[in-house]
CSV table of C-alpha atoms in Angstrom, one decimal:
chain,number,residue,atom,x,y,z
A,308,MET,CA,-137.8,-94.6,-27.6
A,309,LEU,CA,-137.1,-90.9,-26.8
A,310,THR,CA,-133.7,-90.5,-25.1
A,311,LEU,CA,-132.8,-87.3,-23.3
A,312,SER,CA,-129.2,-87.0,-22.3
A,313,THR,CA,-128.6,-86.4,-18.6
A,314,ILE,CA,-127.2,-82.9,-17.9
A,315,SER,CA,-125.8,-82.5,-14.4
A,316,ALA,CA,-123.7,-79.4,-14.4
A,317,CYS,CA,-122.6,-76.1,-15.9
A,318,ASN,CA,-119.7,-77.4,-18.0
A,319,ILE,CA,-121.8,-78.7,-20.8
A,320,SER,CA,-120.7,-76.8,-23.9
A,321,ASP,CA,-119.9,-80.2,-25.5
A,322,LYS,CA,-123.1,-81.8,-24.3
A,323,LYS,CA,-125.6,-79.7,-26.1
A,324,LYS,CA,-126.5,-82.2,-28.7
A,325,PRO,CA,-129.9,-82.7,-30.4
A,326,ILE,CA,-132.3,-85.1,-28.8
A,327,GLU,CA,-131.9,-88.5,-30.3
A,328,LEU,CA,-135.1,-90.0,-31.6
A,329,ILE,CA,-135.2,-93.7,-32.3
A,330,ALA,CA,-138.4,-95.4,-33.4
A,331,HIS,CA,-139.5,-97.7,-30.6
A,332,ALA,CA,-142.8,-98.3,-29.0
A,333,THR,CA,-141.9,-96.8,-25.6
A,334,GLU,CA,-140.9,-93.4,-24.5
A,335,THR,CA,-138.2,-92.8,-21.8
A,336,THR,CA,-136.8,-89.6,-20.4
A,337,VAL,CA,-133.8,-89.3,-18.1
A,338,PRO,CA,-134.3,-86.4,-15.7
A,339,ILE,CA,-131.9,-83.5,-15.6
A,340,LYS,CA,-130.0,-83.5,-12.4
A,341,ASP,CA,-129.8,-80.4,-10.1
A,342,ASN,CA,-126.8,-78.2,-10.5
A,343,ILE,CA,-125.7,-77.6,-6.9
A,344,VAL,CA,-122.8,-75.5,-5.9
A,345,GLN,CA,-121.4,-76.6,-2.5
A,346,ILE,CA,-119.5,-74.1,-0.2
A,347,ALA,CA,-118.2,-74.9,3.2
A,348,LEU,CA,-117.2,-72.1,5.5
A,349,LEU,CA,-114.6,-72.9,8.2
A,350,LEU,CA,-114.5,-70.0,10.6
A,351,ASP,CA,-112.0,-69.5,13.4
A,352,THR,CA,-114.0,-68.6,16.6
A,353,SER,CA,-111.1,-68.0,19.0
A,354,ASN,CA,-111.0,-64.9,21.1
A,355,SER,CA,-109.6,-62.6,18.4
A,356,MET,CA,-112.2,-63.4,15.8
A,357,ASP,CA,-115.2,-61.3,16.8
A,358,GLY,CA,-114.6,-59.0,13.8
A,359,LEU,CA,-114.6,-62.0,11.4
A,360,LEU,CA,-117.9,-63.2,12.8
A,361,ASN,CA,-119.4,-59.8,12.4
A,362,GLN,CA,-118.3,-59.6,8.8
A,363,ALA,CA,-119.8,-63.0,8.1
A,364,LYS,CA,-123.1,-62.1,9.7
A,365,THR,CA,-123.4,-58.8,7.9
A,366,GLN,CA,-122.1,-59.9,4.5
A,367,LEU,CA,-123.8,-63.3,4.1
A,368,TRP,CA,-126.6,-61.7,2.2
A,369,ASP,CA,-124.2,-59.9,-0.2
A,370,ILE,CA,-122.7,-63.2,-1.1
A,371,VAL,CA,-126.2,-64.8,-1.6
A,372,ASN,CA,-127.4,-61.9,-3.7
A,373,GLU,CA,-124.3,-62.0,-5.9
A,374,PHE,CA,-124.7,-65.8,-6.3
A,375,SER,CA,-128.3,-65.4,-7.2
A,376,LEU,CA,-127.2,-63.8,-10.5
A,377,ALA,CA,-125.1,-66.8,-11.5
A,378,LYS,CA,-126.1,-68.8,-14.5
A,379,CYS,CA,-124.8,-71.9,-16.2
A,380,GLY,CA,-123.6,-72.3,-19.8
A,381,ASN,CA,-127.1,-73.5,-20.7
A,382,ASP,CA,-128.7,-70.6,-18.9
A,383,THR,CA,-130.0,-72.8,-16.0
A,384,ARG,CA,-129.6,-71.4,-12.5
A,385,PRO,CA,-127.4,-73.3,-10.0
A,386,LYS,CA,-128.6,-74.0,-6.5
A,387,LEU,CA,-126.5,-73.1,-3.5
A,388,GLN,CA,-125.6,-75.3,-0.5
A,389,ILE,CA,-123.6,-73.8,2.4
A,390,ALA,CA,-122.1,-75.7,5.3
A,391,LEU,CA,-120.6,-74.1,8.4
A,392,TYR,CA,-117.8,-75.2,10.8
A,393,GLN,CA,-116.2,-73.4,13.7
A,394,TYR,CA,-112.8,-74.2,15.1
A,395,GLY,CA,-110.3,-72.9,17.6
A,396,ASN,CA,-112.9,-72.3,20.4
A,397,ASP,CA,-112.3,-73.5,24.0
A,398,ASN,CA,-116.0,-74.3,24.4
A,399,LEU,CA,-115.6,-77.1,21.9
A,400,SER,CA,-114.3,-80.6,22.6
A,401,ALA,CA,-110.5,-80.9,23.0
A,402,GLY,CA,-110.9,-84.5,21.9
A,403,GLU,CA,-112.4,-83.4,18.6
A,404,GLY,CA,-109.6,-80.9,18.0
A,405,TYR,CA,-111.8,-77.9,19.1
A,406,ILE,CA,-113.8,-78.4,15.9
A,407,GLN,CA,-117.6,-78.4,15.4
A,408,GLN,CA,-119.9,-78.9,12.4
A,409,VAL,CA,-122.4,-76.2,13.1
A,410,LEU,CA,-124.4,-76.9,10.0
A,411,GLY,CA,-124.2,-79.5,7.2
A,412,PHE,CA,-124.9,-78.6,3.6
A,413,SER,CA,-128.1,-76.6,3.6
A,414,SER,CA,-130.0,-74.4,1.2
A,415,ASP,CA,-132.2,-73.0,4.0
A,416,LEU,CA,-131.0,-69.4,4.1
A,417,ASP,CA,-132.8,-68.7,7.4
A,418,GLU,CA,-131.1,-71.7,9.0
A,419,ILE,CA,-127.7,-70.6,7.7
A,420,SER,CA,-128.3,-67.1,9.2
A,421,GLU,CA,-129.5,-68.6,12.5
A,422,LYS,CA,-126.3,-70.8,12.8
A,423,LEU,CA,-124.0,-67.9,12.0
A,424,PHE,CA,-125.7,-65.7,14.7
A,425,SER,CA,-125.3,-68.5,17.2
A,426,LEU,CA,-121.5,-68.4,17.0
A,427,THR,CA,-119.5,-66.7,19.7
A,428,THR,CA,-115.7,-66.5,20.3
A,429,ASN,CA,-113.6,-68.0,23.1
A,430,GLY,CA,-109.9,-68.7,23.5
A,431,GLY,CA,-108.7,-71.9,21.8
A,432,GLU,CA,-106.2,-73.7,19.6
A,433,GLU,CA,-106.6,-73.3,15.9
A,434,TYR,CA,-105.9,-76.5,13.9
A,435,CYS,CA,-106.4,-75.7,10.2
A,436,GLY,CA,-105.4,-79.1,8.9
A,437,LYS,CA,-107.7,-80.9,11.3
A,438,VAL,CA,-110.8,-78.8,10.5
A,439,LEU,CA,-110.1,-79.2,6.8
A,440,GLN,CA,-109.9,-82.9,7.0
A,441,THR,CA,-113.0,-83.1,9.2
A,442,SER,CA,-115.1,-81.1,6.7
A,443,LEU,CA,-113.8,-83.2,3.8
A,444,HIS,CA,-114.7,-86.4,5.6
A,445,GLN,CA,-118.0,-85.5,7.2
A,446,LEU,CA,-119.8,-83.6,4.4
A,447,PRO,CA,-121.5,-85.4,1.5
A,448,TRP,CA,-119.6,-83.7,-1.3
A,449,ASN,CA,-120.9,-84.2,-4.8
A,450,LYS,CA,-118.9,-86.5,-7.0
A,451,ASP,CA,-119.8,-85.1,-10.4
A,452,PRO,CA,-116.6,-83.6,-11.9
A,453,ASP,CA,-118.5,-80.7,-13.4
A,454,LEU,CA,-119.9,-79.4,-10.2
A,455,LEU,CA,-118.3,-76.6,-8.2
A,456,ARG,CA,-117.1,-77.5,-4.7
A,457,MET,CA,-115.3,-75.0,-2.5
A,458,ILE,CA,-114.0,-74.5,1.0
A,459,PHE,CA,-113.3,-71.1,2.6
A,460,ILE,CA,-111.2,-71.3,5.7
A,461,ALA,CA,-110.5,-68.1,7.7
A,462,GLY,CA,-108.3,-67.6,10.7
A,463,ASN,CA,-105.2,-65.8,12.0
A,464,GLU,CA,-102.9,-68.5,13.4
A,465,PRO,CA,-100.2,-70.4,11.5
A,466,PHE,CA,-101.8,-72.8,9.0
A,467,ASP,CA,-99.6,-75.7,10.0
A,468,GLN,CA,-100.6,-75.5,13.7
A,469,GLY,CA,-101.6,-78.8,15.3
A,470,ARG,CA,-100.6,-82.4,14.8
A,471,TYR,CA,-102.6,-83.1,11.6
A,472,ASN,CA,-100.6,-82.2,8.5
A,473,TYR,CA,-102.6,-79.8,6.4
A,474,ARG,CA,-100.9,-81.1,3.3
A,475,THR,CA,-102.6,-84.5,3.9
A,476,ALA,CA,-105.9,-82.8,4.1
A,477,LEU,CA,-105.3,-80.8,0.9
A,478,ALA,CA,-104.3,-84.0,-0.9
A,479,ASN,CA,-107.7,-85.4,0.1
A,480,ALA,CA,-109.3,-82.2,-1.1
A,481,ASN,CA,-107.7,-82.7,-4.5
A,482,GLU,CA,-109.0,-86.3,-4.6
A,483,LYS,CA,-112.5,-85.0,-4.1
A,484,ASP,CA,-112.0,-82.1,-6.5
A,485,VAL,CA,-112.7,-79.6,-3.7
A,486,VAL,CA,-110.9,-76.2,-4.1
A,487,VAL,CA,-109.7,-74.8,-0.8
A,488,ASN,CA,-109.5,-71.0,-0.5
A,489,THR,CA,-107.6,-69.5,2.5
A,490,ILE,CA,-108.5,-66.2,4.1
A,491,PHE,CA,-105.8,-64.9,6.5
A,492,CYS,CA,-107.1,-62.4,9.0
A,493,GLY,CA,-104.1,-60.0,9.2
A,494,ASN,CA,-101.1,-58.8,7.3
A,495,TYR,CA,-100.8,-60.3,3.8
A,496,GLU,CA,-97.1,-61.1,4.1
A,497,LEU,CA,-97.6,-62.7,7.5
A,498,GLY,CA,-100.2,-65.0,6.0
A,499,ILE,CA,-97.7,-66.1,3.4
A,500,SER,CA,-95.0,-66.8,5.9
A,501,SER,CA,-97.4,-68.8,8.1
A,502,ASP,CA,-98.4,-71.1,5.2
A,503,TRP,CA,-101.8,-69.7,4.3
A,504,LYS,CA,-100.9,-69.0,0.8
A,505,ASN,CA,-99.3,-72.4,0.3
A,506,GLY,CA,-102.5,-73.9,1.7
A,507,ALA,CA,-104.5,-72.4,-1.1
A,508,ALA,CA,-102.0,-73.1,-3.8
A,509,LEU,CA,-102.0,-76.9,-3.2
A,510,THR,CA,-105.6,-77.1,-4.5
A,511,GLY,CA,-105.5,-74.2,-7.0
A,512,GLY,CA,-107.4,-72.0,-4.6
A,513,GLU,CA,-107.1,-68.4,-3.8
A,514,TYR,CA,-105.1,-66.9,-0.9
A,515,MET,CA,-106.5,-63.7,0.5
A,516,ALA,CA,-105.8,-61.5,3.4
A,517,ILE,CA,-108.4,-59.3,5.1
A,518,ASP,CA,-108.6,-56.8,7.9
A,519,HIS,CA,-111.1,-58.8,10.0
A,520,ASN,CA,-111.4,-55.9,12.5
A,521,ILE,CA,-112.4,-53.3,9.9
A,522,GLU,CA,-115.8,-51.7,10.4
A,523,VAL,CA,-118.0,-52.6,7.5
A,524,VAL,CA,-119.4,-49.4,6.1
A,525,HIS,CA,-122.9,-49.5,4.6
A,526,ILE,CA,-124.2,-46.6,2.5
A,527,THR,CA,-127.7,-45.6,3.4
A,528,THR,CA,-130.0,-45.0,0.4
A,529,PRO,CA,-133.4,-43.4,-0.1
A,530,TYR,CA,-134.8,-46.9,-0.9
A,531,ASP,CA,-133.9,-48.7,2.3
A,532,ASP,CA,-137.0,-48.0,4.2
A,533,ILE,CA,-139.2,-48.8,1.2
A,534,ILE,CA,-137.5,-52.2,0.9
A,535,ILE,CA,-137.8,-53.0,4.6
A,536,LYS,CA,-141.6,-52.2,4.5
A,537,LEU,CA,-142.0,-54.4,1.4
A,538,ASN,CA,-140.2,-57.2,3.3
A,539,SER,CA,-142.9,-57.0,6.1
A,540,LYS,CA,-145.5,-57.4,3.4
A,541,LEU,CA,-143.6,-60.2,1.9
A,542,ASN,CA,-143.6,-62.2,5.2
A,543,LYS,CA,-147.4,-62.1,5.2
A,544,THR,CA,-147.5,-64.1,2.0
A,545,TYR,CA,-146.0,-67.2,3.7
A,546,ILE,CA,-148.4,-70.0,4.6
A,547,SER,CA,-146.9,-72.3,7.1
A,548,TYR,CA,-147.8,-76.0,7.2
A,549,GLY,CA,-146.6,-79.2,8.7
A,550,SER,CA,-144.8,-80.0,12.0
A,551,MET,CA,-142.2,-77.4,11.5
A,552,GLY,CA,-144.3,-74.7,9.9
A,553,LYS,CA,-145.0,-72.4,12.8
A,554,ALA,CA,-141.4,-72.6,14.2
A,555,LYS,CA,-140.0,-71.9,10.7
A,556,TYR,CA,-142.4,-69.0,10.2
A,557,MET,CA,-141.2,-67.5,13.5
A,558,ALA,CA,-137.5,-68.2,12.6
A,559,GLN,CA,-138.0,-66.2,9.5
A,560,ALA,CA,-139.0,-63.1,11.6
A,561,THR,CA,-136.2,-63.8,14.0
A,562,GLN,CA,-133.6,-63.7,11.3
A,563,ASP,CA,-135.1,-60.4,10.0
A,564,GLU,CA,-134.6,-59.0,13.5
A,565,ASN,CA,-131.0,-60.3,13.7
A,566,ALA,CA,-130.2,-58.6,10.4
A,567,LEU,CA,-131.9,-55.3,11.5
A,568,GLU,CA,-130.0,-55.3,14.8
A,569,MET,CA,-126.7,-55.5,12.9
A,570,GLN,CA,-127.6,-52.5,10.7
A,571,GLU,CA,-130.6,-51.4,8.6
A,572,ALA,CA,-128.6,-52.0,5.4
A,573,VAL,CA,-128.1,-55.6,6.4
A,574,ALA,CA,-131.8,-56.0,6.8
A,575,VAL,CA,-132.2,-54.5,3.3
A,576,LYS,CA,-129.8,-57.0,1.8
A,577,ARG,CA,-131.6,-59.9,3.5
A,578,ALA,CA,-134.9,-58.6,2.0
A,579,VAL,CA,-133.3,-58.6,-1.4
A,580,SER,CA,-132.1,-62.2,-0.8
A,581,LYS,CA,-135.7,-63.1,0.1
A,582,SER,CA,-136.8,-61.8,-3.3
A,583,SER,CA,-134.4,-64.1,-5.1
A,584,ARG,CA,-134.7,-67.6,-6.5
A,585,LEU,CA,-132.4,-68.9,-3.7
A,586,TYR,CA,-134.8,-68.2,-0.9
A,587,ASN,CA,-137.1,-71.2,-1.1
A,588,ASN,CA,-139.1,-72.7,1.8
A,589,LYS,CA,-141.0,-75.5,0.3
A,590,LYS,CA,-140.6,-77.7,3.4
A,591,TRP,CA,-142.8,-75.4,5.5
A,592,ASP,CA,-144.5,-72.8,3.1
A,593,LEU,CA,-147.4,-73.8,0.9
A,594,VAL,CA,-146.7,-71.3,-1.8
A,595,ASP,CA,-143.1,-72.6,-2.4
A,596,ALA,CA,-144.2,-76.2,-1.9
A,597,TYR,CA,-147.0,-75.8,-4.5
A,598,GLU,CA,-144.4,-75.0,-7.1
A,599,ASP,CA,-142.8,-78.4,-6.6
A,600,GLU,CA,-144.3,-80.8,-9.2
A,601,GLU,CA,-144.1,-83.7,-6.7
A,602,PHE,CA,-146.1,-81.8,-4.0
A,603,GLU,CA,-149.8,-82.6,-3.5
A,604,ILE,CA,-152.0,-80.4,-1.2
A,605,SER,CA,-154.1,-83.5,-0.5
A,606,SER,CA,-151.0,-85.0,1.2
A,607,ILE,CA,-151.3,-82.4,4.0
A,608,GLN,CA,-153.4,-83.4,7.0
A,609,ASN,CA,-156.0,-80.9,8.1
A,610,GLU,CA,-154.4,-80.3,11.5
A,611,GLU,CA,-151.1,-79.5,9.7
A,612,LEU,CA,-152.7,-76.6,7.9
A,613,PRO,CA,-152.9,-73.0,9.4
A,614,ALA,CA,-156.1,-72.3,11.2
A,615,GLU,CA,-157.6,-70.2,8.3
A,616,LEU,CA,-157.3,-73.2,6.0
A,617,GLN,CA,-158.4,-76.0,8.2
A,618,GLY,CA,-161.7,-77.5,7.1
A,619,LYS,CA,-161.4,-75.9,3.6
A,620,SER,CA,-161.7,-77.9,0.4
A,621,GLU,CA,-158.7,-78.6,-1.8
A,622,LYS,CA,-160.1,-76.1,-4.4
A,623,GLU,CA,-160.4,-73.4,-1.7
A,624,ILE,CA,-156.9,-74.0,-0.5
A,625,LYS,CA,-155.5,-73.8,-4.0
A,626,THR,CA,-157.3,-70.6,-4.6
A,627,PHE,CA,-155.9,-69.1,-1.4
A,628,VAL,CA,-152.3,-70.3,-2.3
A,629,ASP,CA,-152.6,-68.9,-5.8
A,630,THR,CA,-153.7,-65.5,-4.4
A,631,LYS,CA,-150.7,-65.4,-2.0
A,632,LYS,CA,-148.4,-66.5,-4.8
A,633,ILE,CA,-149.4,-63.6,-7.1
A,634,GLU,CA,-149.1,-61.2,-4.2
A,635,ARG,CA,-145.6,-62.5,-3.3
A,636,GLU,CA,-144.4,-62.3,-6.9
A,637,HIS,CA,-145.6,-58.7,-7.1
A,638,ILE,CA,-143.8,-57.7,-3.9
A,639,GLN,CA,-140.6,-59.6,-4.8
A,640,LYS,CA,-140.6,-57.8,-8.2
A,641,GLU,CA,-140.9,-54.4,-6.4
A,642,ILE,CA,-138.0,-55.3,-4.1
A,643,ARG,CA,-135.8,-56.1,-7.0
A,644,GLU,CA,-136.7,-52.9,-8.8
A,645,TYR,CA,-136.0,-50.8,-5.8
A,646,ASN,CA,-132.8,-52.7,-5.2
A,647,THR,CA,-131.6,-51.8,-8.8
A,648,LYS,CA,-132.1,-48.2,-7.9
A,649,ARG,CA,-130.4,-48.7,-4.5
A,650,LEU,CA,-127.3,-50.3,-6.1
A,651,ALA,CA,-127.1,-47.5,-8.6
A,652,TYR,CA,-127.2,-45.0,-5.7
A,653,ILE,CA,-124.5,-46.9,-3.9
A,654,SER,CA,-122.3,-47.0,-7.0
A,655,GLU,CA,-122.5,-43.3,-7.3
A,656,ASN,CA,-121.7,-42.6,-3.7
A,657,GLN,CA,-119.2,-45.4,-2.8
A,658,THR,CA,-115.9,-43.9,-1.6
A,659,ASN,CA,-114.5,-46.6,0.8
A,660,ASP,CA,-112.3,-49.5,-0.4
A,661,LYS,CA,-114.0,-52.9,0.2
A,662,SER,CA,-111.1,-55.0,-0.9
A,663,GLY,CA,-110.1,-55.9,2.6
A,664,GLU,CA,-113.5,-57.3,3.6
A,665,LEU,CA,-114.7,-61.0,3.7
A,666,GLU,CA,-117.4,-60.5,1.2
A,667,ASN,CA,-115.1,-59.1,-1.5
A,668,ALA,CA,-112.6,-61.9,-0.9
A,669,MET,CA,-115.2,-64.7,-1.2
A,670,ILE,CA,-117.0,-63.3,-4.3
A,671,LYS,CA,-113.7,-62.8,-6.1
A,672,ALA,CA,-112.7,-66.4,-5.5
A,673,ILE,CA,-116.2,-67.8,-6.3
A,674,LYS,CA,-116.4,-66.0,-9.7
A,675,LYS,CA,-112.9,-67.0,-10.7
A,676,GLN,CA,-113.3,-70.7,-9.9
A,677,ALA,CA,-116.9,-70.8,-11.2
A,678,ALA,CA,-115.6,-69.5,-14.6
A,679,SER,CA,-113.7,-72.7,-15.0
A,680,LYS,CA,-117.0,-74.6,-14.7
A,681,ASN,CA,-118.7,-72.5,-17.4
A,682,TYR,CA,-120.6,-70.2,-15.0
A,683,SER,CA,-121.2,-66.6,-15.9
A,684,TRP,CA,-122.8,-63.6,-14.1
A,685,GLU,CA,-125.6,-61.3,-15.3
């Protein structure tokens, strides 16, 4: 019997052992589990938080692009799941504590972007303890001790506001091995005096303060227009299929438009994300689906195929998919190459301090806590 040890996470320095070979008549392999990093974003959407939402919308792609460079101790690449909650909004149910799960754990980057852009601000009571406990209870957190699980909660009211004791929620977070990071939108010392720092300390998380109303400054580079044009070409390599195919294909374009409306630089960062391993649409795109070993083109009904492939033989469909795959890989490579030049240009011309922005605060915490699980960055 051939026995292959199950590897489920990054922290495997002591698990790299030779494959054990025992003379038996049968051969068995235990599949390697996916390494999935789970991050829940808990955003205050009360009246004063428009700036926070704008930062989240503009800097989502920075966070994704940074995470795309992460690797595990055994050089495998972790997957990323993001969940989204809003709290402190008068449009939400008072009976639920003005809290809403906007999105459960998802790896669909277009869906995450769509949900972020759907958020608006309105009045409200901000109950940090309640939203923390709700996210801990509702979300299907991984139980593997080696996997990275994180919450980022951002707001500007006292952390102990509301009837639910935040210490109880944080005790539950410790039981689930979920690290809670707190982001106070305002003065650093005020965040300390209103328990935001204590909220992070109780799970070993990071306390950070940001200026949520700061205008995010993006540096225009000579490569931006090139990358945006390449993104348009990239979209043409997607082959929608199934019941959700057309809608998802249109959603992809909508999120491109949302990013472009924020700023051209945001559209560029989104295009870079779409050239990374984290942007995978196998549930509706034939090219990504074809990469999945369990996927069979023959399982797709003729009417679920795009018009240009209906009535085609399986061989013809595969040839078409292979052509689009090669085209996509070439375009994605070009985007990454131009992005390398873009980042070098930005580094040479960067003058503003980004330390007070949401993106910087999150990436700093992610890298620090990921290091304890044996992650590293290219």
